[in-house]
Coordinates of C-alpha atoms in Angstrom, one line a residue:
M292 CA -3.7 -2.3 -12.4
S293 CA -0.7 -4.1 -13.5
F294 CA 3.1 -3.4 -13.7
L295 CA 2.6 -1.4 -16.8
E296 CA 1.8 1.3 -14.3
F297 CA 5.3 1.4 -12.6
P298 CA 8.2 3.8 -13.3
P299 CA 10.9 2.2 -15.3
L300 CA 13.9 0.8 -13.2
G301 CA 17.0 2.8 -12.9
Q302 CA 20.0 2.9 -15.4
E303 CA 22.3 0.1 -15.7
E304 CA 25.3 2.3 -14.0
R305 CA 22.8 3.6 -11.6
P306 CA 20.6 0.8 -10.4
Y307 CA 20.3 1.2 -6.6
A308 CA 17.3 2.9 -5.0
L309 CA 18.8 5.4 -2.6
H310 CA 15.6 7.1 -1.1
E311 CA 12.4 8.4 -1.8
M312 CA 11.1 12.1 -1.6
N313 CA 7.3 12.4 -1.8
G314 CA 6.8 9.5 -4.1
R315 CA 9.8 9.7 -6.1
V316 CA 12.5 7.5 -5.8
A317 CA 16.0 8.4 -6.7
Y318 CA 18.5 5.9 -8.3
G319 CA 22.3 6.0 -7.6
S320 CA 25.5 3.8 -7.9
A321 CA 27.0 1.7 -4.9
E322 CA 29.0 4.7 -3.9
E323 CA 26.1 6.8 -3.7
V324 CA 24.6 4.1 -1.4
E325 CA 27.5 4.5 0.9
V326 CA 27.0 8.2 0.9
V327 CA 23.3 8.0 1.9
S328 CA 24.1 5.3 4.7
K329 CA 26.5 7.9 6.4
S330 CA 24.0 10.7 6.1
G331 CA 22.2 12.2 8.9
L332 CA 19.1 10.3 8.2
L333 CA 20.7 7.0 8.5
C334 CA 23.9 7.5 10.6
D335 CA 22.2 6.1 13.9
Y336 CA 21.3 2.8 12.3
P337 CA 23.8 -0.1 12.6
K338 CA 25.9 -1.0 9.4
V339 CA 25.6 -4.6 8.9
D340 CA 27.0 -6.9 6.2
K341 CA 28.2 -10.4 5.9
K342 CA 31.8 -9.9 6.4
Q343 CA 31.3 -7.9 9.6
L344 CA 29.1 -10.6 11.1
Q345 CA 31.9 -13.1 10.2
T346 CA 34.3 -11.3 12.1
L347 CA 32.0 -11.7 15.2
Q348 CA 32.5 -15.3 15.1
H349 CA 34.4 -16.5 18.4
S350 CA 38.2 -17.6 17.4
M351 CA 38.1 -19.9 20.6
S352 CA 35.3 -22.4 21.3
R353 CA 34.1 -22.9 24.8
E354 CA 35.8 -26.3 25.0
S355 CA 39.2 -24.6 24.2
V356 CA 38.6 -22.1 26.7
R357 CA 37.5 -24.4 29.4
R358 CA 40.6 -26.5 28.8
V359 CA 42.9 -23.7 29.0
F360 CA 41.6 -22.4 32.5
N361 CA 40.6 -25.6 34.1
E362 CA 42.9 -28.3 33.2
R363 CA 45.6 -27.3 35.7
E364 CA 43.4 -26.9 38.5
S365 CA 41.7 -30.5 38.7
N366 CA 43.4 -34.0 38.7
R367 CA 42.9 -36.6 35.9
F368 CA 39.8 -38.0 37.7
Q369 CA 37.9 -34.9 37.8
Q370 CA 38.7 -34.1 34.1
A371 CA 37.4 -37.6 33.1
V372 CA 34.3 -36.8 35.2
D373 CA 33.9 -33.5 33.7
V374 CA 34.3 -34.6 30.2
W375 CA 31.7 -37.5 30.6
Q376 CA 28.9 -35.0 32.1
R377 CA 29.9 -32.9 28.8
N378 CA 30.3 -35.2 26.0
G379 CA 29.0 -38.4 27.0
T380 CA 30.8 -41.9 26.7
R381 CA 32.6 -41.2 23.4
G382 CA 34.0 -37.8 24.9
L383 CA 35.2 -40.1 27.9
L384 CA 36.9 -43.0 25.7
E385 CA 38.8 -40.2 23.6
F386 CA 40.1 -38.5 27.0
M387 CA 41.3 -41.9 28.1
G388 CA 42.9 -42.6 24.9
N389 CA 44.7 -39.4 24.9
V390 CA 45.9 -40.0 28.5
C391 CA 46.9 -43.6 28.0
E392 CA 48.7 -42.8 24.5
G393 CA 51.8 -45.1 24.1
S394 CA 50.6 -47.8 26.7
R395 CA 48.9 -51.0 25.9
F396 CA 45.6 -49.8 26.9
A397 CA 45.8 -47.1 24.0
W398 CA 44.6 -49.5 21.2
P399 CA 41.7 -51.2 22.7
L400 CA 40.7 -47.7 23.6
T401 CA 41.2 -46.3 20.3
G402 CA 39.1 -49.3 18.7
A403 CA 36.4 -48.5 21.1
V404 CA 36.1 -44.9 20.1
R405 CA 36.1 -45.7 16.4
L406 CA 33.4 -48.3 16.8
L407 CA 31.2 -45.8 18.9
R408 CA 31.6 -43.1 16.4
K409 CA 30.4 -45.6 13.5
A410 CA 27.6 -46.3 15.5
E411 CA 26.6 -42.5 16.1
E412 CA 27.0 -41.8 12.4
E413 CA 24.6 -44.8 11.5
V414 CA 22.1 -43.5 13.9
R415 CA 22.5 -39.9 12.8
G416 CA 22.1 -41.1 9.2
A417 CA 18.7 -42.9 9.9
F418 CA 17.3 -39.6 11.6
M419 CA 18.8 -37.4 9.0
L420 CA 15.8 -37.2 6.7
S421 CA 13.7 -35.9 9.7
E422 CA 16.0 -33.0 10.3
E423 CA 16.1 -32.2 6.8
K424 CA 12.1 -32.2 6.8
I425 CA 12.2 -30.0 9.9
C426 CA 14.3 -27.5 7.8
D427 CA 12.0 -27.7 4.8
M428 CA 8.9 -27.1 7.1
I429 CA 10.6 -24.0 8.3
A430 CA 11.9 -22.7 5.1
G431 CA 8.4 -23.1 3.6
V432 CA 6.7 -20.7 5.9
S433 CA 9.6 -18.2 6.7
T434 CA 9.5 -14.7 5.4
N435 CA 13.2 -15.3 4.4
L436 CA 13.5 -15.9 0.8
N437 CA 16.5 -18.4 1.3
W438 CA 16.1 -19.5 5.3
K439 CA 18.5 -22.6 4.7
S440 CA 21.4 -20.7 2.8
N441 CA 21.0 -17.0 3.5
W442 CA 23.9 -15.2 5.7
I443 CA 20.8 -13.8 7.9
R444 CA 17.9 -16.1 9.0
C445 CA 15.6 -13.5 10.5
L446 CA 15.6 -10.1 12.0
A447 CA 13.4 -8.0 14.2
F448 CA 13.2 -4.4 15.3
H449 CA 12.1 -3.4 18.6
D450 CA 8.8 -1.4 18.8
D451 CA 10.4 1.5 20.2
G452 CA 13.0 1.4 17.4
H453 CA 16.1 1.5 19.7
C454 CA 17.6 -2.0 18.8
L455 CA 17.8 -4.4 16.2
A456 CA 18.0 -8.3 16.5
I457 CA 19.6 -10.5 13.8
C458 CA 20.0 -14.1 13.7
Q459 CA 22.8 -15.9 11.9
P460 CA 22.8 -19.3 10.2
S461 CA 24.9 -20.5 13.3
D462 CA 21.7 -19.8 15.3
H463 CA 23.8 -16.8 17.2
I464 CA 21.7 -13.8 17.7
R465 CA 23.3 -10.4 17.5
I466 CA 21.7 -7.3 19.2
Y467 CA 22.5 -4.0 17.7
S468 CA 21.6 -0.6 19.4
V469 CA 20.0 2.1 17.1
G470 CA 21.1 5.5 18.3
A471 CA 24.0 8.0 18.7
V472 CA 25.6 5.7 21.0
S473 CA 27.5 2.9 19.2
R474 CA 28.6 -0.3 20.9
T475 CA 29.5 -3.9 20.4
P476 CA 26.7 -5.9 19.5
I477 CA 25.1 -8.4 22.5
T478 CA 25.7 -11.9 21.4
L479 CA 22.8 -14.5 22.6
K480 CA 23.4 -18.3 22.3
H481 CA 21.7 -20.9 24.1
I482 CA 21.9 -24.9 23.9
R483 CA 18.2 -25.1 22.8
Q484 CA 18.8 -22.3 20.4
K485 CA 18.5 -24.3 17.1
N486 CA 16.9 -23.7 13.8
V487 CA 15.6 -20.2 14.8
A488 CA 12.9 -19.1 12.6
Q489 CA 11.6 -15.9 14.0
M490 CA 12.3 -13.4 16.9
A491 CA 9.6 -11.0 18.6
W492 CA 10.3 -8.1 21.0
K493 CA 8.1 -8.0 23.9
P494 CA 6.0 -4.8 23.8
F495 CA 6.3 -2.1 26.4
D496 CA 9.6 -3.7 27.8
A497 CA 13.0 -2.7 27.0
M498 CA 15.1 -6.0 26.6
V499 CA 12.8 -9.1 26.6
L500 CA 13.1 -11.2 23.3
A501 CA 11.3 -14.0 22.3
V502 CA 12.9 -16.7 19.9
A503 CA 11.3 -19.4 18.0
C504 CA 13.5 -22.4 17.9
E505 CA 13.2 -25.9 16.7
D506 CA 11.5 -27.6 19.8
A507 CA 11.1 -24.6 22.2
V508 CA 10.7 -21.2 22.8
L509 CA 13.3 -19.1 24.4
V510 CA 12.6 -15.8 26.2
W511 CA 15.6 -13.8 27.0
R512 CA 15.3 -11.3 29.6
L513 CA 18.1 -8.7 29.6
N514 CA 18.8 -5.9 32.2
P515 CA 19.2 -2.8 30.2
K516 CA 21.4 -1.3 33.1
A517 CA 23.8 -4.2 33.1
L518 CA 24.4 -5.4 29.8
T519 CA 27.2 -7.4 28.7
S520 CA 28.4 -8.7 25.3
R521 CA 27.6 -12.3 26.0
P522 CA 24.8 -12.8 28.7
P523 CA 24.7 -16.2 30.3
A524 CA 22.2 -18.8 29.4
Q525 CA 20.5 -18.3 32.7
C526 CA 19.0 -15.3 31.4
A527 CA 16.9 -17.5 28.8
Q528 CA 13.6 -18.9 29.9
V529 CA 12.7 -22.0 28.0
L530 CA 9.1 -22.6 27.1
E531 CA 8.5 -26.4 26.2
V532 CA 6.0 -26.8 23.6
G533 CA 6.1 -30.7 23.4
A534 CA 6.5 -32.9 20.0
S535 CA 3.1 -31.9 18.6
F536 CA 4.3 -28.2 18.4
S537 CA 7.7 -28.9 16.8
P538 CA 9.1 -27.3 14.9
V539 CA 8.3 -23.6 16.1
T540 CA 8.1 -21.3 13.3
Q541 CA 6.2 -18.2 14.6
C542 CA 6.0 -16.5 18.0
I543 CA 4.2 -13.0 18.6
W544 CA 3.6 -11.4 21.9
D545 CA -0.1 -10.8 22.9
H546 CA -0.3 -7.1 23.6
T547 CA -3.6 -7.5 25.2
L548 CA -2.1 -9.9 28.1
S549 CA 1.5 -8.7 27.9
S550 CA 3.0 -12.0 29.4
A551 CA 1.6 -14.3 26.8
V552 CA 3.0 -15.7 23.6
F553 CA 1.3 -17.0 20.5
I554 CA 3.1 -20.1 19.4
V555 CA 2.7 -21.5 15.8
S556 CA 3.9 -24.8 14.2
P557 CA 3.3 -26.1 10.8
S558 CA 2.8 -29.4 12.2
S559 CA -0.3 -28.5 14.4
S560 CA -3.7 -27.6 13.4
R561 CA -4.0 -25.6 16.6
L562 CA -2.6 -22.2 18.0
L563 CA -0.7 -22.4 21.5
I564 CA -0.9 -19.8 23.9
I565 CA 1.8 -20.0 26.9
D566 CA 1.8 -17.5 29.9
T567 CA 5.4 -16.6 30.3
T568 CA 4.9 -15.6 33.9
T569 CA 3.0 -18.7 35.4
G570 CA 4.0 -21.3 32.4
E571 CA 0.7 -22.3 31.9
S572 CA -0.6 -23.1 28.4
E573 CA -3.7 -23.4 26.2
S574 CA -4.3 -24.6 22.6
V575 CA -6.8 -23.0 20.5
G576 CA -8.5 -24.3 17.2
G577 CA -9.5 -27.6 16.1
W578 CA -8.0 -30.9 16.7
I579 CA -8.6 -31.9 13.1
G580 CA -8.2 -30.1 10.0
P581 CA -5.7 -28.3 7.9
R582 CA -2.5 -27.3 9.6
I583 CA -1.5 -23.6 10.4
R584 CA 0.8 -21.8 8.1
R585 CA 1.3 -18.4 9.8
I586 CA -0.9 -15.7 11.8
W587 CA -1.2 -11.9 11.7
S588 CA -2.4 -9.9 14.6
S589 CA -4.1 -6.4 13.9
P590 CA -2.3 -3.4 15.2
D591 CA -5.2 -3.0 18.1
H592 CA -4.8 -6.8 18.6
S593 CA -8.5 -7.2 18.5
K594 CA -8.5 -9.4 15.5
L595 CA -6.2 -12.5 14.4
L596 CA -5.8 -13.9 10.8
V597 CA -5.0 -17.4 10.6
S598 CA -3.7 -19.0 7.5
Y599 CA -3.9 -22.8 6.9
Y600 CA -1.9 -25.0 4.5
S601 CA -5.4 -25.0 2.5
D602 CA -7.5 -22.3 0.8
T603 CA -9.0 -21.0 3.8
I604 CA -8.3 -18.2 6.2
R605 CA -9.8 -17.4 9.6
V606 CA -10.2 -14.1 11.5
Y607 CA -10.8 -14.2 15.0
D608 CA -12.6 -11.7 16.8
R609 CA -10.5 -11.4 20.1
S610 CA -13.3 -10.3 22.4
C611 CA -15.2 -13.4 22.0
W612 CA -13.0 -15.5 20.0
E613 CA -15.4 -16.0 17.4
E614 CA -14.4 -16.4 13.8
E615 CA -15.2 -15.6 10.2
K616 CA -14.0 -18.0 7.3
W617 CA -13.3 -17.4 3.9
T618 CA -12.6 -20.2 1.4
G619 CA -11.5 -20.8 -2.4
L620 CA -8.3 -18.7 -1.9
F621 CA -6.2 -20.5 -4.6
G622 CA -3.7 -22.1 -2.6
G623 CA -4.2 -20.3 0.8
C624 CA -2.8 -16.9 2.2
V625 CA 0.9 -16.6 2.4
A626 CA 1.4 -12.9 3.1
A627 CA -0.7 -10.3 4.7
V628 CA -0.9 -7.1 6.3
W629 CA -3.5 -4.9 8.3
S630 CA -4.4 -1.4 7.9
P631 CA -3.4 1.1 10.6
D632 CA -7.1 1.3 11.8
C633 CA -7.7 -2.4 11.5
S634 CA -10.6 -1.9 9.0
C635 CA -9.0 -3.3 6.0
L636 CA -7.0 -6.6 5.4
L637 CA -4.7 -7.1 2.6
F638 CA -3.4 -10.6 1.5
S639 CA -1.9 -12.9 -1.2
N640 CA -2.4 -16.2 -2.1
H641 CA 0.0 -19.1 -2.9
D642 CA -1.1 -19.7 -6.4
R643 CA -2.5 -16.4 -7.7
P644 CA -0.4 -13.4 -8.1
S645 CA -2.5 -10.7 -6.9
I646 CA -3.4 -8.5 -3.9
Y647 CA -6.8 -8.8 -2.4
S648 CA -8.5 -6.7 0.2
I649 CA -11.4 -7.6 2.9
R650 CA -13.1 -4.5 4.4
F651 CA -14.4 -5.0 8.0
A652 CA -17.2 -2.8 9.4
N653 CA -18.4 -2.7 13.1
R654 CA -21.7 -3.4 14.4
I655 CA -23.2 -3.1 18.0
E656 CA -24.9 -6.3 19.1
Q657 CA -26.2 -8.0 22.2
N658 CA -24.5 -10.9 23.8
A659 CA -26.0 -13.7 25.6
D660 CA -26.0 -11.6 29.0
K661 CA -28.2 -8.9 27.3
Q662 CA -25.0 -6.6 27.1
H663 CA -24.1 -4.5 24.2
I664 CA -21.0 -5.3 22.5
L665 CA -19.0 -4.1 19.7
R666 CA -18.5 -6.6 16.9
S667 CA -16.5 -6.5 13.6
Y668 CA -17.6 -8.2 10.3
G669 CA -15.7 -8.8 7.0
A670 CA -17.0 -8.5 3.5
D671 CA -18.2 -11.7 2.0
T672 CA -16.2 -11.6 -0.9
P673 CA -12.5 -10.4 -1.2
I674 CA -11.6 -7.9 -3.7
E675 CA -8.9 -7.8 -6.1
V676 CA -6.7 -4.6 -5.6
F677 CA -3.8 -5.2 -7.8
N678 CA -2.6 -7.7 -10.3
L679 CA 1.0 -8.8 -9.8
S680 CA 1.2 -11.1 -12.9
E681 CA 4.8 -11.1 -14.3
G682 CA 5.5 -8.4 -17.0
S683 CA 8.3 -6.9 -18.6
C684 CA 9.8 -3.7 -17.3
E685 CA 12.1 -1.3 -19.4
E686 CA 15.3 -0.2 -17.8
E687 CA 15.4 3.5 -18.0
G688 CA 17.6 4.6 -20.9
E689 CA 18.1 0.9 -22.0
E690 CA 16.6 -1.3 -24.4
R691 CA 16.7 -4.3 -22.3
M692 CA 13.5 -5.6 -20.8
R693 CA 13.4 -7.1 -17.1
V694 CA 10.7 -9.6 -15.9
V695 CA 9.0 -8.5 -12.6
G696 CA 6.2 -9.7 -10.7
G697 CA 4.6 -13.1 -10.0
R698 CA 3.6 -14.8 -6.8
V699 CA 4.1 -12.9 -3.7
H700 CA 6.7 -14.1 -1.2
D701 CA 6.0 -11.4 1.6
M702 CA 4.4 -8.1 2.1
Q703 CA 5.4 -5.4 4.6
L704 CA 3.5 -2.3 5.7
S705 CA 4.9 0.7 7.2
A706 CA 3.7 1.6 10.7
D707 CA 1.7 4.7 9.4
G708 CA 0.3 2.6 6.8
K709 CA 1.4 4.7 3.7
R710 CA 4.0 2.6 2.1
L711 CA 3.6 -1.3 0.9
A712 CA 6.7 -3.2 -0.1
V713 CA 6.0 -6.5 -1.8
A714 CA 8.8 -9.4 -2.6
F715 CA 8.4 -12.1 -5.0
K716 CA 9.1 -15.7 -5.4
E717 CA 10.0 -16.0 -9.1
N718 CA 11.8 -12.6 -9.6
P719 CA 13.1 -11.7 -6.1
S720 CA 15.8 -9.4 -7.4
V721 CA 13.0 -6.6 -7.5
I722 CA 10.6 -5.1 -4.8
A723 CA 7.6 -3.5 -5.7
L724 CA 7.1 -0.3 -3.6
F725 CA 3.4 1.0 -3.3
I726 CA 1.6 4.2 -2.0
A727 CA -1.2 3.0 0.1
D728 CA -4.5 4.7 0.5
W729 CA -7.3 3.2 2.7
L730 CA -10.2 5.6 2.4
P731 CA -12.7 5.6 1.1
S732 CA -11.6 2.6 -0.7
V733 CA -8.3 0.7 -1.0
L734 CA -5.7 2.1 -3.5
L735 CA -2.4 0.9 -4.2
T736 CA -0.5 3.3 -6.3
P737 CA 2.6 2.1 -7.9
C738 CA 5.6 4.1 -6.6
S739 CA 8.9 2.5 -7.9
L740 CA 10.5 -0.7 -8.6
I741 CA 13.7 -1.4 -6.2
E742 CA 16.6 -3.4 -7.7
G743 CA 19.4 -5.3 -5.8
A744 CA 21.8 -5.3 -8.8
S745 CA 25.0 -6.7 -7.4
Y746 CA 23.5 -6.9 -3.8
G747 CA 21.6 -10.0 -5.1
D748 CA 18.1 -10.8 -4.5
A749 CA 15.6 -9.6 -1.7
A750 CA 15.8 -12.2 1.1
I751 CA 14.1 -10.2 3.9
I752 CA 12.1 -7.0 4.0
S753 CA 11.0 -5.1 7.0
F754 CA 10.1 -1.5 7.8
C755 CA 11.6 0.0 10.9
P756 CA 8.7 0.8 13.6
K757 CA 10.1 4.2 14.3
F758 CA 11.1 6.7 11.7
T759 CA 10.0 10.5 12.2
N760 CA 10.7 11.2 8.5
G761 CA 8.3 8.9 7.0
S762 CA 9.3 5.3 6.6
L763 CA 12.7 3.3 6.7
L764 CA 12.5 0.3 4.4
S765 CA 15.2 -2.3 5.4
V766 CA 16.2 -5.2 2.7
V767 CA 18.4 -7.8 3.3
W768 CA 20.2 -8.8 0.1
T769 CA 21.4 -12.3 -0.4
A770 CA 24.9 -11.1 -1.5
G771 CA 25.7 -9.8 2.0
R772 CA 24.1 -6.3 2.4
L773 CA 21.6 -4.8 4.8
Q774 CA 20.4 -1.7 3.0
Y775 CA 18.3 1.2 4.6
I776 CA 16.2 3.0 2.1
P777 CA 14.6 6.3 3.8
L778 CA 11.1 7.1 2.4
V779 CA 10.7 10.8 3.3
Y780 CA 7.2 12.3 2.4
G781 CA 4.4 14.3 4.0
H782 CA 5.5 17.3 6.4
S783 CA 8.9 15.7 6.7
T784 CA 9.6 16.6 3.1
N785 CA 10.0 20.4 4.0
T786 CA 12.7 19.5 6.3
Y787 CA 15.0 17.8 3.9
A788 CA 14.0 19.6 0.7
D789 CA 17.2 21.8 1.0
S790 CA 19.4 19.2 2.1
T791 CA 22.6 19.1 0.0
L792 CA 22.3 15.3 -0.3
F793 CA 18.9 14.9 -1.6
L794 CA 19.4 18.3 -3.8
S795 CA 22.2 16.8 -5.7
M796 CA 20.5 13.4 -6.3
S797 CA 17.3 15.0 -6.9
S798 CA 18.9 16.9 -9.7
D799 CA 20.8 13.9 -11.2
S800 CA 17.5 12.2 -11.4
L801 CA 16.0 15.0 -13.3
S802 CA 18.5 14.6 -15.8
S803 CA 16.9 12.2 -17.8
P804 CA 14.9 13.4 -21.1
R805 CA 11.7 11.7 -20.1
E806 CA 9.9 11.2 -16.8
M807 CA 6.9 8.9 -16.0
L808 CA 4.5 11.0 -13.9
F809 CA 1.6 9.3 -11.9
E810 CA -1.6 11.3 -11.0
Q811 CA -2.4 10.4 -7.3
R812 CA -5.2 11.2 -4.9
L813 CA -4.4 13.5 -2.1
P814 CA -3.2 12.0 1.2
Q815 CA -5.5 11.9 4.1
E816 CA -4.1 15.0 6.3
Q817 CA -5.3 17.3 3.4
G818 CA -8.9 16.6 4.4
S819 CA -10.0 17.2 1.0
T820 CA -12.3 14.5 -0.7
R821 CA -10.6 12.0 -2.5
K822 CA -11.7 11.7 -6.2
G823 CA -11.3 8.7 -8.6
N824 CA -9.5 5.4 -8.4
E825 CA -7.8 5.5 -11.8
L826 CA -4.1 5.9 -12.3
S827 CA -3.2 8.0 -15.3
M828 CA 0.3 8.0 -16.8
R829 CA 1.8 10.4 -19.2
Q830 CA 5.1 11.1 -20.9
V831 CA 6.1 14.6 -20.1
G832 CA 9.5 16.2 -21.5
V833 CA 11.4 18.2 -19.0
D834 CA 12.4 20.8 -21.7
E835 CA 8.7 22.2 -22.0
A836 CA 8.3 25.6 -20.9
N837 CA 4.7 25.3 -20.0
E838 CA 4.9 21.8 -18.0
E839 CA 1.9 21.3 -15.8
I840 CA 2.9 20.7 -12.4
Q841 CA 1.0 17.5 -10.7
L842 CA 1.3 17.5 -7.0
F843 CA 1.8 14.2 -5.1
S844 CA 3.2 12.6 -8.0
T845 CA 6.3 10.8 -8.7
S846 CA 7.5 14.0 -10.2
T847 CA 7.1 16.1 -7.2
L848 CA 6.6 19.9 -6.9
F849 CA 10.2 20.3 -5.1
D850 CA 11.6 18.8 -8.2
Q851 CA 9.9 21.0 -10.8
L852 CA 11.0 23.9 -8.7
L853 CA 14.4 22.8 -8.6
L854 CA 14.3 22.4 -12.5
N855 CA 12.9 26.1 -12.8
C856 CA 15.4 27.5 -10.8
S857 CA 18.3 25.8 -12.8
E858 CA 16.7 27.0 -16.0
G859 CA 16.2 30.4 -14.6
G860 CA 19.9 30.5 -13.7
K861 CA 21.1 29.5 -17.0
Q862 CA 18.8 32.2 -18.6
N863 CA 20.5 34.7 -16.4
V864 CA 23.9 34.0 -17.3
T865 CA 23.3 33.9 -21.0
S866 CA 21.7 37.6 -20.7
I867 CA 24.8 38.8 -18.8
A868 CA 27.3 37.3 -21.1

């Protein structure tokens, strides 16, 4: 399969993806995007954009606030001691120069400050390359397309879906509540909170957030019953990782041991595990060999995929920490997802624009103690599932062609495993959305191409873990917009089929004279045998009277019924006239 099977992009005047209804994505204008964002499906989710985040920046620094409230309560000596403790020798000399301004001691103090500032600049310049190297290492493994320059560095939804954490380029973390009750976002900032690469919410806990920083991991513990807009730094536990694990680019919680955190650094070939309760740490892996790029834990946390800066991946069985290894992966694995039942792994490589799968099967074995244990083994050879090579895609109603696809930057799977979103490196302005089926074999059915248009490129893609109506895809666009795209399918379709919002937009989508229909297999809940893995594409005119209805296709049964009703109404009006 290739991009030839995808439906065309939206029209030039209506390029934005609004929502999906049973495999069919409706496109609209920027005004319609605003209407969808205020609908009942999305009204509980925080509205975040670049301008709104900029207004949250504090107008006064901590130094200004401290000077206003403390200066008159202390004498000059106490002020000098306080400045020296906070800003060091240069700060003390600057303070003394301001105090002695106009006296005979002013010029030597000013000269000393100038000399010290020059020395600091030279020392800082000597270490500037190392700082740039650290940023390059983080950007090379980040799921953010433009980690250095994007207006959001990373985001994290809570597993319960009740809050969203967003990190800005200034390393300020804003926590938004998801729900009917809206409040000012909570701001987290710590002196060690620098070059934040990732955030992870602790499972089964309301407000505990792990933050991967340059040289440490911060664990923020917030009291949900006494939340403030700016929790103090004492709420953060600092987990030291040492120079060999700096910078920290990934941290994930271990669901089997709820107090343990897995820590990854591209400068190390080992995986660091820290118990946040006792502070004890242990590293796993080889002391020599390729460095670790990223890790992915299976939904039940029984398997752990480790990707290296080589053509090798390893999958560890968490029950005994035994590994399986696959080599020759064209530059190494850069993106991966696990199926909901943990029986299948999808991944993509750095140098090959394709999605591959590895199927795992369980086997009962005897361990050294003659006890029967359940082990899982993967297939020997990965199988190519979908070819993502660059291709030209026609815009609906237009003669222009767009280049889409290429090497994968990131892949995200919805919590129910039915939708897969893929972002690309070379052509990041378009996201590929697939319908995923896992049994009896892996099948990725092209659903739609999601374009950012004036919103820019897709920097970050993520699925909200809790969305009762299907799936909710969130996209951070580089131009300063966080867009939520509801993907409604299955039993939830009946609930919103008669919605005025979806009705009007679905009818507008049917106004096109040609529709691309994709015949898909029935979903799992139907219980019938799935037939065929081939995808057939046909051009169907909407004005044909005896048009065949294809269930579970990009043109849904609801769309066809809506069209028939509208045509029937027109015929009745004509007969009456």
